[in-house]
Short mmCIF file of C-alpha atoms in Angstrom, two decimals:
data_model
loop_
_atom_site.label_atom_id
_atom_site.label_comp_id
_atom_site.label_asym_id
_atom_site.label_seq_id
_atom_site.Cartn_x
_atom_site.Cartn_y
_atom_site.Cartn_z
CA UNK A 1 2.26 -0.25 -17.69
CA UNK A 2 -0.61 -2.03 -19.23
CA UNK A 3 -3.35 -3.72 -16.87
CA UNK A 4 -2.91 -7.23 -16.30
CA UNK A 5 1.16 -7.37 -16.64
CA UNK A 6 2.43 -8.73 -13.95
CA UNK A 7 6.10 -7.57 -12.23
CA UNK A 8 7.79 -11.26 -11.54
CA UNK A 9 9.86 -12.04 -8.52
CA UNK A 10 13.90 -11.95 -8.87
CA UNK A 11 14.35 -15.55 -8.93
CA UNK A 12 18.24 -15.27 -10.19
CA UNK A 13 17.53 -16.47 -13.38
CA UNK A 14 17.98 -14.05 -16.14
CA UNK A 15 17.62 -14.47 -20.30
CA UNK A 16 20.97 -13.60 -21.69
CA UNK A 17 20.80 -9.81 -23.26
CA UNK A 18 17.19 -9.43 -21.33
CA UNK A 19 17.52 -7.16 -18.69
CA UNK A 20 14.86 -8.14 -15.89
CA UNK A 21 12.25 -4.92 -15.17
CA UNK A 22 13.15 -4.41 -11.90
CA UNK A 23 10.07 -1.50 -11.62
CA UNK A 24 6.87 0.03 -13.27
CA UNK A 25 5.51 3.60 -12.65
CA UNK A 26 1.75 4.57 -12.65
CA UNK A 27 1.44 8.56 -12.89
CA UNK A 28 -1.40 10.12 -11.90
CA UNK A 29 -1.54 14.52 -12.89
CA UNK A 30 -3.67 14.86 -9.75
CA UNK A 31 -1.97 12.71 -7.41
CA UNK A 32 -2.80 9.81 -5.47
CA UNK A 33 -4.84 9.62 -2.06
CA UNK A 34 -2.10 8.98 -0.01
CA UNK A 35 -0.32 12.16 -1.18
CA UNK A 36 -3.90 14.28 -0.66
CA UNK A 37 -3.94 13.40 2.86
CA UNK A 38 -0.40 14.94 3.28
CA UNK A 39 -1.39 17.86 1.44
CA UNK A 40 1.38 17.38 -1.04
CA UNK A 41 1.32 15.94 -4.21
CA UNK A 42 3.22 12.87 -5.38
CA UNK A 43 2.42 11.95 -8.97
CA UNK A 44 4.52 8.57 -9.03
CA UNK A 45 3.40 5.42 -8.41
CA UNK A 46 6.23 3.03 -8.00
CA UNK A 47 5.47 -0.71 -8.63
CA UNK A 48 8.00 -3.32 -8.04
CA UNK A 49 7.59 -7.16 -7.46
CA UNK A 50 6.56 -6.61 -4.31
CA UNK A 51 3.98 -4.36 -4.93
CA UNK A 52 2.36 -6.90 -8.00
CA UNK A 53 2.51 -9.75 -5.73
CA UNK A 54 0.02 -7.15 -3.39
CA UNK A 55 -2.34 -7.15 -5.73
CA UNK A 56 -2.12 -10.89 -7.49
CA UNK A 57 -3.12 -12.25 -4.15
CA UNK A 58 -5.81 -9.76 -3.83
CA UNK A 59 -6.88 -10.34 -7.44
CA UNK A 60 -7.32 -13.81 -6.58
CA UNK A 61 -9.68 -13.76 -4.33
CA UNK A 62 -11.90 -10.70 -6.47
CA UNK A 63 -11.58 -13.11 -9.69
CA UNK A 64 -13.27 -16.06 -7.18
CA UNK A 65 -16.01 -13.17 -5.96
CA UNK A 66 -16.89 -12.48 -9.89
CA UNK A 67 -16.82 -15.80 -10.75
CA UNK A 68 -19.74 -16.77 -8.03
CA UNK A 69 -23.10 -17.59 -9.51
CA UNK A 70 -25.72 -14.92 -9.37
CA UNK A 71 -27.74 -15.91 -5.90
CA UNK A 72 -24.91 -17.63 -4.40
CA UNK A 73 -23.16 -15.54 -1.33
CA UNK A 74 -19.31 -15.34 -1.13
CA UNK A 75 -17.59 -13.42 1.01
CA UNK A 76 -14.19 -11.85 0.01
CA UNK A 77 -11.61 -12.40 2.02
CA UNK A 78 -10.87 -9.91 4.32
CA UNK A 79 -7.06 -9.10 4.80
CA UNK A 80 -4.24 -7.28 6.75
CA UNK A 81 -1.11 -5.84 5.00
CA UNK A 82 1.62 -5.06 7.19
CA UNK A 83 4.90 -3.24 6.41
CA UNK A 84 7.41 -1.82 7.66
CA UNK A 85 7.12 1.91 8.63
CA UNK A 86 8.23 4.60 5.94
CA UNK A 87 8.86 1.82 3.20
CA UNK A 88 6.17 2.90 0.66
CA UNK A 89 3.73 0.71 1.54
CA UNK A 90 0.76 3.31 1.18
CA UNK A 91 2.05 5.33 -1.44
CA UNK A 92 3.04 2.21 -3.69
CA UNK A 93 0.75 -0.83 -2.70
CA UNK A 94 -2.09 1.44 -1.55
CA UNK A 95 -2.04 3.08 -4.53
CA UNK A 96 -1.66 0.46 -6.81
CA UNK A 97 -4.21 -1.98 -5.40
CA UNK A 98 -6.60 1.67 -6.15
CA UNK A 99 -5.44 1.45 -9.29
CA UNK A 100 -5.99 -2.20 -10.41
CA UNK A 101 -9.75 -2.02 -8.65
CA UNK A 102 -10.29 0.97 -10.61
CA UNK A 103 -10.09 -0.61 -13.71
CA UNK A 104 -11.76 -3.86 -12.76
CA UNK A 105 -14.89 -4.49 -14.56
CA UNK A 106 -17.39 -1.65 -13.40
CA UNK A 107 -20.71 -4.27 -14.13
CA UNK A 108 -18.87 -6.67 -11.29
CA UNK A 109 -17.11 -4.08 -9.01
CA UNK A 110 -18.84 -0.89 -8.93
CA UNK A 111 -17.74 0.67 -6.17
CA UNK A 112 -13.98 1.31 -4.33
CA UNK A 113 -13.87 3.18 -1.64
CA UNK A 114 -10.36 4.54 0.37
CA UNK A 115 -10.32 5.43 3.67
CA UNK A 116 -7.09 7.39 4.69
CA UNK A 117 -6.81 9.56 8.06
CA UNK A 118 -9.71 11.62 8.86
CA UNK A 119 -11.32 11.21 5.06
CA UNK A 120 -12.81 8.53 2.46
CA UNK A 121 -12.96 8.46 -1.00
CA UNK A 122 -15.74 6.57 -3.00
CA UNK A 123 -15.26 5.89 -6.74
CA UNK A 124 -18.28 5.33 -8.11
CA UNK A 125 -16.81 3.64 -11.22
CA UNK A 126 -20.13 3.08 -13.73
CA UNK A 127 -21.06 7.15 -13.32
CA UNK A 128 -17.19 7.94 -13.21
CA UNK A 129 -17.54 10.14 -9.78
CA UNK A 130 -15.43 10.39 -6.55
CA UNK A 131 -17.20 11.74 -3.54
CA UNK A 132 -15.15 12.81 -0.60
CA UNK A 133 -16.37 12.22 3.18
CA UNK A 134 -15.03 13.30 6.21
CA UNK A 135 -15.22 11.13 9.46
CA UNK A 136 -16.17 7.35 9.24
CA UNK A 137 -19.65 8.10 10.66
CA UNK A 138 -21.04 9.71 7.26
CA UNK A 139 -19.30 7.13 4.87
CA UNK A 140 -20.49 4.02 6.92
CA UNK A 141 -24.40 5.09 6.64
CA UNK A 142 -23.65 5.74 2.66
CA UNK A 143 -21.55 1.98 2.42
CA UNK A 144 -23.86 0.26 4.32
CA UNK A 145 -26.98 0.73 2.35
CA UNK A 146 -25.20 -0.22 -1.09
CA UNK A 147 -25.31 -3.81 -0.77
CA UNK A 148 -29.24 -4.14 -0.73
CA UNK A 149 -28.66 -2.09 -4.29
CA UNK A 150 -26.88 -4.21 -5.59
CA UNK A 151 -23.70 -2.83 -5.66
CA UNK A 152 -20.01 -4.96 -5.25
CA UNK A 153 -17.82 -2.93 -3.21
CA UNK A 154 -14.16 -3.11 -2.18
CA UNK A 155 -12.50 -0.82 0.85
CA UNK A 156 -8.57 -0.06 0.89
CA UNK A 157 -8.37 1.04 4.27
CA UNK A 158 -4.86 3.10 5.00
CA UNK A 159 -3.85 3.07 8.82
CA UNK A 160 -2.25 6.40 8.32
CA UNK A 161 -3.39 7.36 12.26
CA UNK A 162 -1.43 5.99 15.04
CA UNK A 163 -3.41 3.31 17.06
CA UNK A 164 -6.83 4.02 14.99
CA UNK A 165 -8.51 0.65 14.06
CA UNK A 166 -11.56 0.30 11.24
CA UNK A 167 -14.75 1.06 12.43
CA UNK A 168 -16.73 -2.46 13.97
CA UNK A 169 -19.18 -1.75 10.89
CA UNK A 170 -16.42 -2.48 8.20
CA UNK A 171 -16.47 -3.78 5.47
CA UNK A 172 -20.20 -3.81 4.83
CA UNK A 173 -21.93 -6.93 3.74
CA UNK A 174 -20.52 -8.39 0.83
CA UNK A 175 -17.81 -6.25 0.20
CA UNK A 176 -13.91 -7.14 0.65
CA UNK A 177 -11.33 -5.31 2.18
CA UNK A 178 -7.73 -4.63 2.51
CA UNK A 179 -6.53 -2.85 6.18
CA UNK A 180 -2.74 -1.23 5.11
CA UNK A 181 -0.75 -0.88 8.43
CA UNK A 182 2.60 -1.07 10.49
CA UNK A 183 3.10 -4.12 12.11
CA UNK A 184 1.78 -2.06 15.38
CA UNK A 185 -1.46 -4.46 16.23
CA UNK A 186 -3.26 -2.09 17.68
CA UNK A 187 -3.78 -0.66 14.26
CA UNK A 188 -5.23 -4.55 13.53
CA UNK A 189 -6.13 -6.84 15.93
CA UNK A 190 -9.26 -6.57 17.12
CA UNK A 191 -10.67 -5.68 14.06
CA UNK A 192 -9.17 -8.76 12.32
CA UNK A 193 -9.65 -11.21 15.16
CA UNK A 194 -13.41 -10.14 14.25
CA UNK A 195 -13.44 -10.35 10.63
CA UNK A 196 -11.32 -13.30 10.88
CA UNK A 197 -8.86 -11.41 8.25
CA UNK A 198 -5.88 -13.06 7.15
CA UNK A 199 -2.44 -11.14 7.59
CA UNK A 200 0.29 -11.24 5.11
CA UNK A 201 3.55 -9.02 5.03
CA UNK A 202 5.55 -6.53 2.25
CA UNK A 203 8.90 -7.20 2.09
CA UNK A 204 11.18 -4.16 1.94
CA UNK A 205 12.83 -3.06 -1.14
CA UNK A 206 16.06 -5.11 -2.91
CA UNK A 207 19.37 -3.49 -3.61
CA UNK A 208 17.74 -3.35 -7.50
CA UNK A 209 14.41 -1.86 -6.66
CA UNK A 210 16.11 1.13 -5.12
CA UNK A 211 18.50 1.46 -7.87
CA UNK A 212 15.75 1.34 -10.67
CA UNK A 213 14.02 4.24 -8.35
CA UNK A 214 16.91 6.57 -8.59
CA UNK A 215 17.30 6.14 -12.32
CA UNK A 216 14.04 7.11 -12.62
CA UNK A 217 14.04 10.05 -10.32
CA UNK A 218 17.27 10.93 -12.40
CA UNK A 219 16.13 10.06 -15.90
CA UNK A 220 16.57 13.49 -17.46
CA UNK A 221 20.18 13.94 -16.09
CA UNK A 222 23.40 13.01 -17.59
CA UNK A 223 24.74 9.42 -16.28
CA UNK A 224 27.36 11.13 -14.66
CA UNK A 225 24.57 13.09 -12.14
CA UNK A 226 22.80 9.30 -12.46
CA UNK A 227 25.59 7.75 -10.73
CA UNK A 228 26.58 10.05 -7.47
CA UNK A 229 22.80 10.43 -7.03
CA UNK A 230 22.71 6.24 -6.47
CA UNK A 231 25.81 6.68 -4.84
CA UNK A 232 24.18 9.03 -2.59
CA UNK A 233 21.15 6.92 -2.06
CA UNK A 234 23.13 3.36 -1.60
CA UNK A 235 25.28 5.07 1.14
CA UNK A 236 21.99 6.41 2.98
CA UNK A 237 19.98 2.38 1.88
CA UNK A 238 23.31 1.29 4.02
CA UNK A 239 22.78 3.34 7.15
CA UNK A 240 19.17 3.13 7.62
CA UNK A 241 17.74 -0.09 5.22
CA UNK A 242 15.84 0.08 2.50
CA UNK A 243 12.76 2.70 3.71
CA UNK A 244 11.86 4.98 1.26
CA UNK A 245 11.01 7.91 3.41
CA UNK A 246 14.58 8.03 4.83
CA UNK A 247 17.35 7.16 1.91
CA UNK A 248 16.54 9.77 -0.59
CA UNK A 249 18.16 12.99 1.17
CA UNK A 250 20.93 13.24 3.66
CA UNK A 251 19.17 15.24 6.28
CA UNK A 252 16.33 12.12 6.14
CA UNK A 253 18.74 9.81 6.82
CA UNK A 254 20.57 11.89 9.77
CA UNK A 255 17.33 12.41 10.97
CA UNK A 256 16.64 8.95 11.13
CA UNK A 257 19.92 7.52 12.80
CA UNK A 258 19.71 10.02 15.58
CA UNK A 259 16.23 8.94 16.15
CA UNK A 260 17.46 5.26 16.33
CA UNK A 261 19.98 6.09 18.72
CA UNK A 262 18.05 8.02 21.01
CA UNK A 263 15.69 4.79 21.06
CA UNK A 264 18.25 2.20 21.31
CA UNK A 265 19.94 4.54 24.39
CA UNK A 266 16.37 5.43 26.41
CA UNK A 267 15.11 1.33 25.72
CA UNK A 268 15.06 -0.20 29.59
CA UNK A 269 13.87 -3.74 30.26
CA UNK A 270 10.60 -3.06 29.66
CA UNK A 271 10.64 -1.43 26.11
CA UNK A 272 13.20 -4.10 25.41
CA UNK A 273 10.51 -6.81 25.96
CA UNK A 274 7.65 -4.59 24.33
CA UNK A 275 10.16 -4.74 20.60
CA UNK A 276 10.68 -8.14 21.05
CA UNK A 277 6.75 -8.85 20.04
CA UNK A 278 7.16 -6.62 16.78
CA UNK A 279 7.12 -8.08 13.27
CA UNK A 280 9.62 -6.71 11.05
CA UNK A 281 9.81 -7.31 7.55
#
């Protein structure tokens, strides 16, 4: 997929004999950060309409920041994406919005860094380097002396620990940032009641999105295979929703309904209450 085209929303519409593309996927040989941190390694990058509109609103606001007059200040927006748990969210839009920064001009955007669980990664993109820091304490000395250099900076910061909100110190002057969470706010709040970041939500994955995800997991096996394998994956997507981390293997999906029904039969009156203040997309 070429830089700059742009997945469009399912709007109904369709050209006759023009099948809609329902998904685009980024491969990486080494992985992508979200699969480092889990010590395994997931090559695919799955982008669907979802995932593009991500990054269009994001680009928005970066095409305003380049577009500022030297010696005039802007401020990027500072934002909140919040997903549903399991439902690719990190792996896809976390990924993705890595990707697109990446490959935003390195004169106006220098430097992305991505912080996931206990590490950070900092691209520098004009001397084509990644350093790796452990801890938030070493990267935030390193981040926060780059503005008086000179250097445009944007953070994708990955809520991949339970209840652990960005550092008071984020972003540093000047740069923008993008906090990737659950809608659990006290993965958020405070540190976007302080930034004054704005919140928007990822919608979970249509009926199509799923299906164009299977024929490419599948795309080396005979249509026959191609078929029970949606099959397969349609009759989990039924059981559990649309989230990626529980439809593609039976056990997943046991796993996941016994889980729910050990919730829904230990909730009381006060958990009850507590779910009731939860987002879901």
């Amino acid at each position: 997929m070429a830089v700059g085209q742009i997945l469009e929303e399912d709007d109904g519409v369709e050209e006759p004999g023009v099948p809609r593309l329902r998904l685009a996927v980024l491969t990486s040989d080494k992985g992508w950060p979200y699969s480092w941190e889990e010590d395994v390694s997931i090559r695919d990058c799955h982008v669907n309409c979802e995932v593009e509109r991500v990054w269009q609103i994001v680009k928005g606001n970066v095409n305003k920041w380049f577009d500022t007059h030297r010696g005039t200040y802007f401020a990027p927006k500072r934002r909140v994406l919040i997903g549903t748990p399991g439902m690719g969210k990190s792996v896809a839009a976390g990924s993705y919005l890595l990707y697109q920064l990446l490959h935003c001009d390195a004169e106006q955007l220098p430097m992305v860094a991505y912080f996931i669980g206990n590490r950070t990664f900092l691209f520098g993109k004009i001397a084509k380097t990644v350093s790796v820091y452990m801890g938030e304490a070493s990267i935030l000395r390193i981040v926060d002396g780059l503005p008086d250099r000179g250097f445009k900076g944007y953070i994708i910061y990955d809520v991949a620990l339970a209840c652990r909100q960005p550092a008071a110190g984020l972003p540093c002057k000047g740069w923008g940032m993008i906090v990737v969470t659950p809608p659990n706010k006290n993965n958020y709040y405070s540190w976007a009641k302080q930034t004054g970041a704005e919140e928007f939500i990822i919608n979970c994955l249509e009926e199509n999105n799923v299906k164009a995800m299977c024929a490419w997991i599948k795309r080396n096996q005979i249509p026959q295979k191609q078929a029970k394998y949606w099959k397969e994956v349609n009759g989990c997507t039924n059981k559990v929703g649309p989230i990626l981390r529980f439809i593609f293997g039976k056990q997943a999906s046991d796993d996941r309904i016994n889980a729910c029904q050990q919730a829904v039969d230990g909730m009381n009156a006060l958990t009850f209450e507590r779910y009731l203040y939860i987002g879901y997309c």
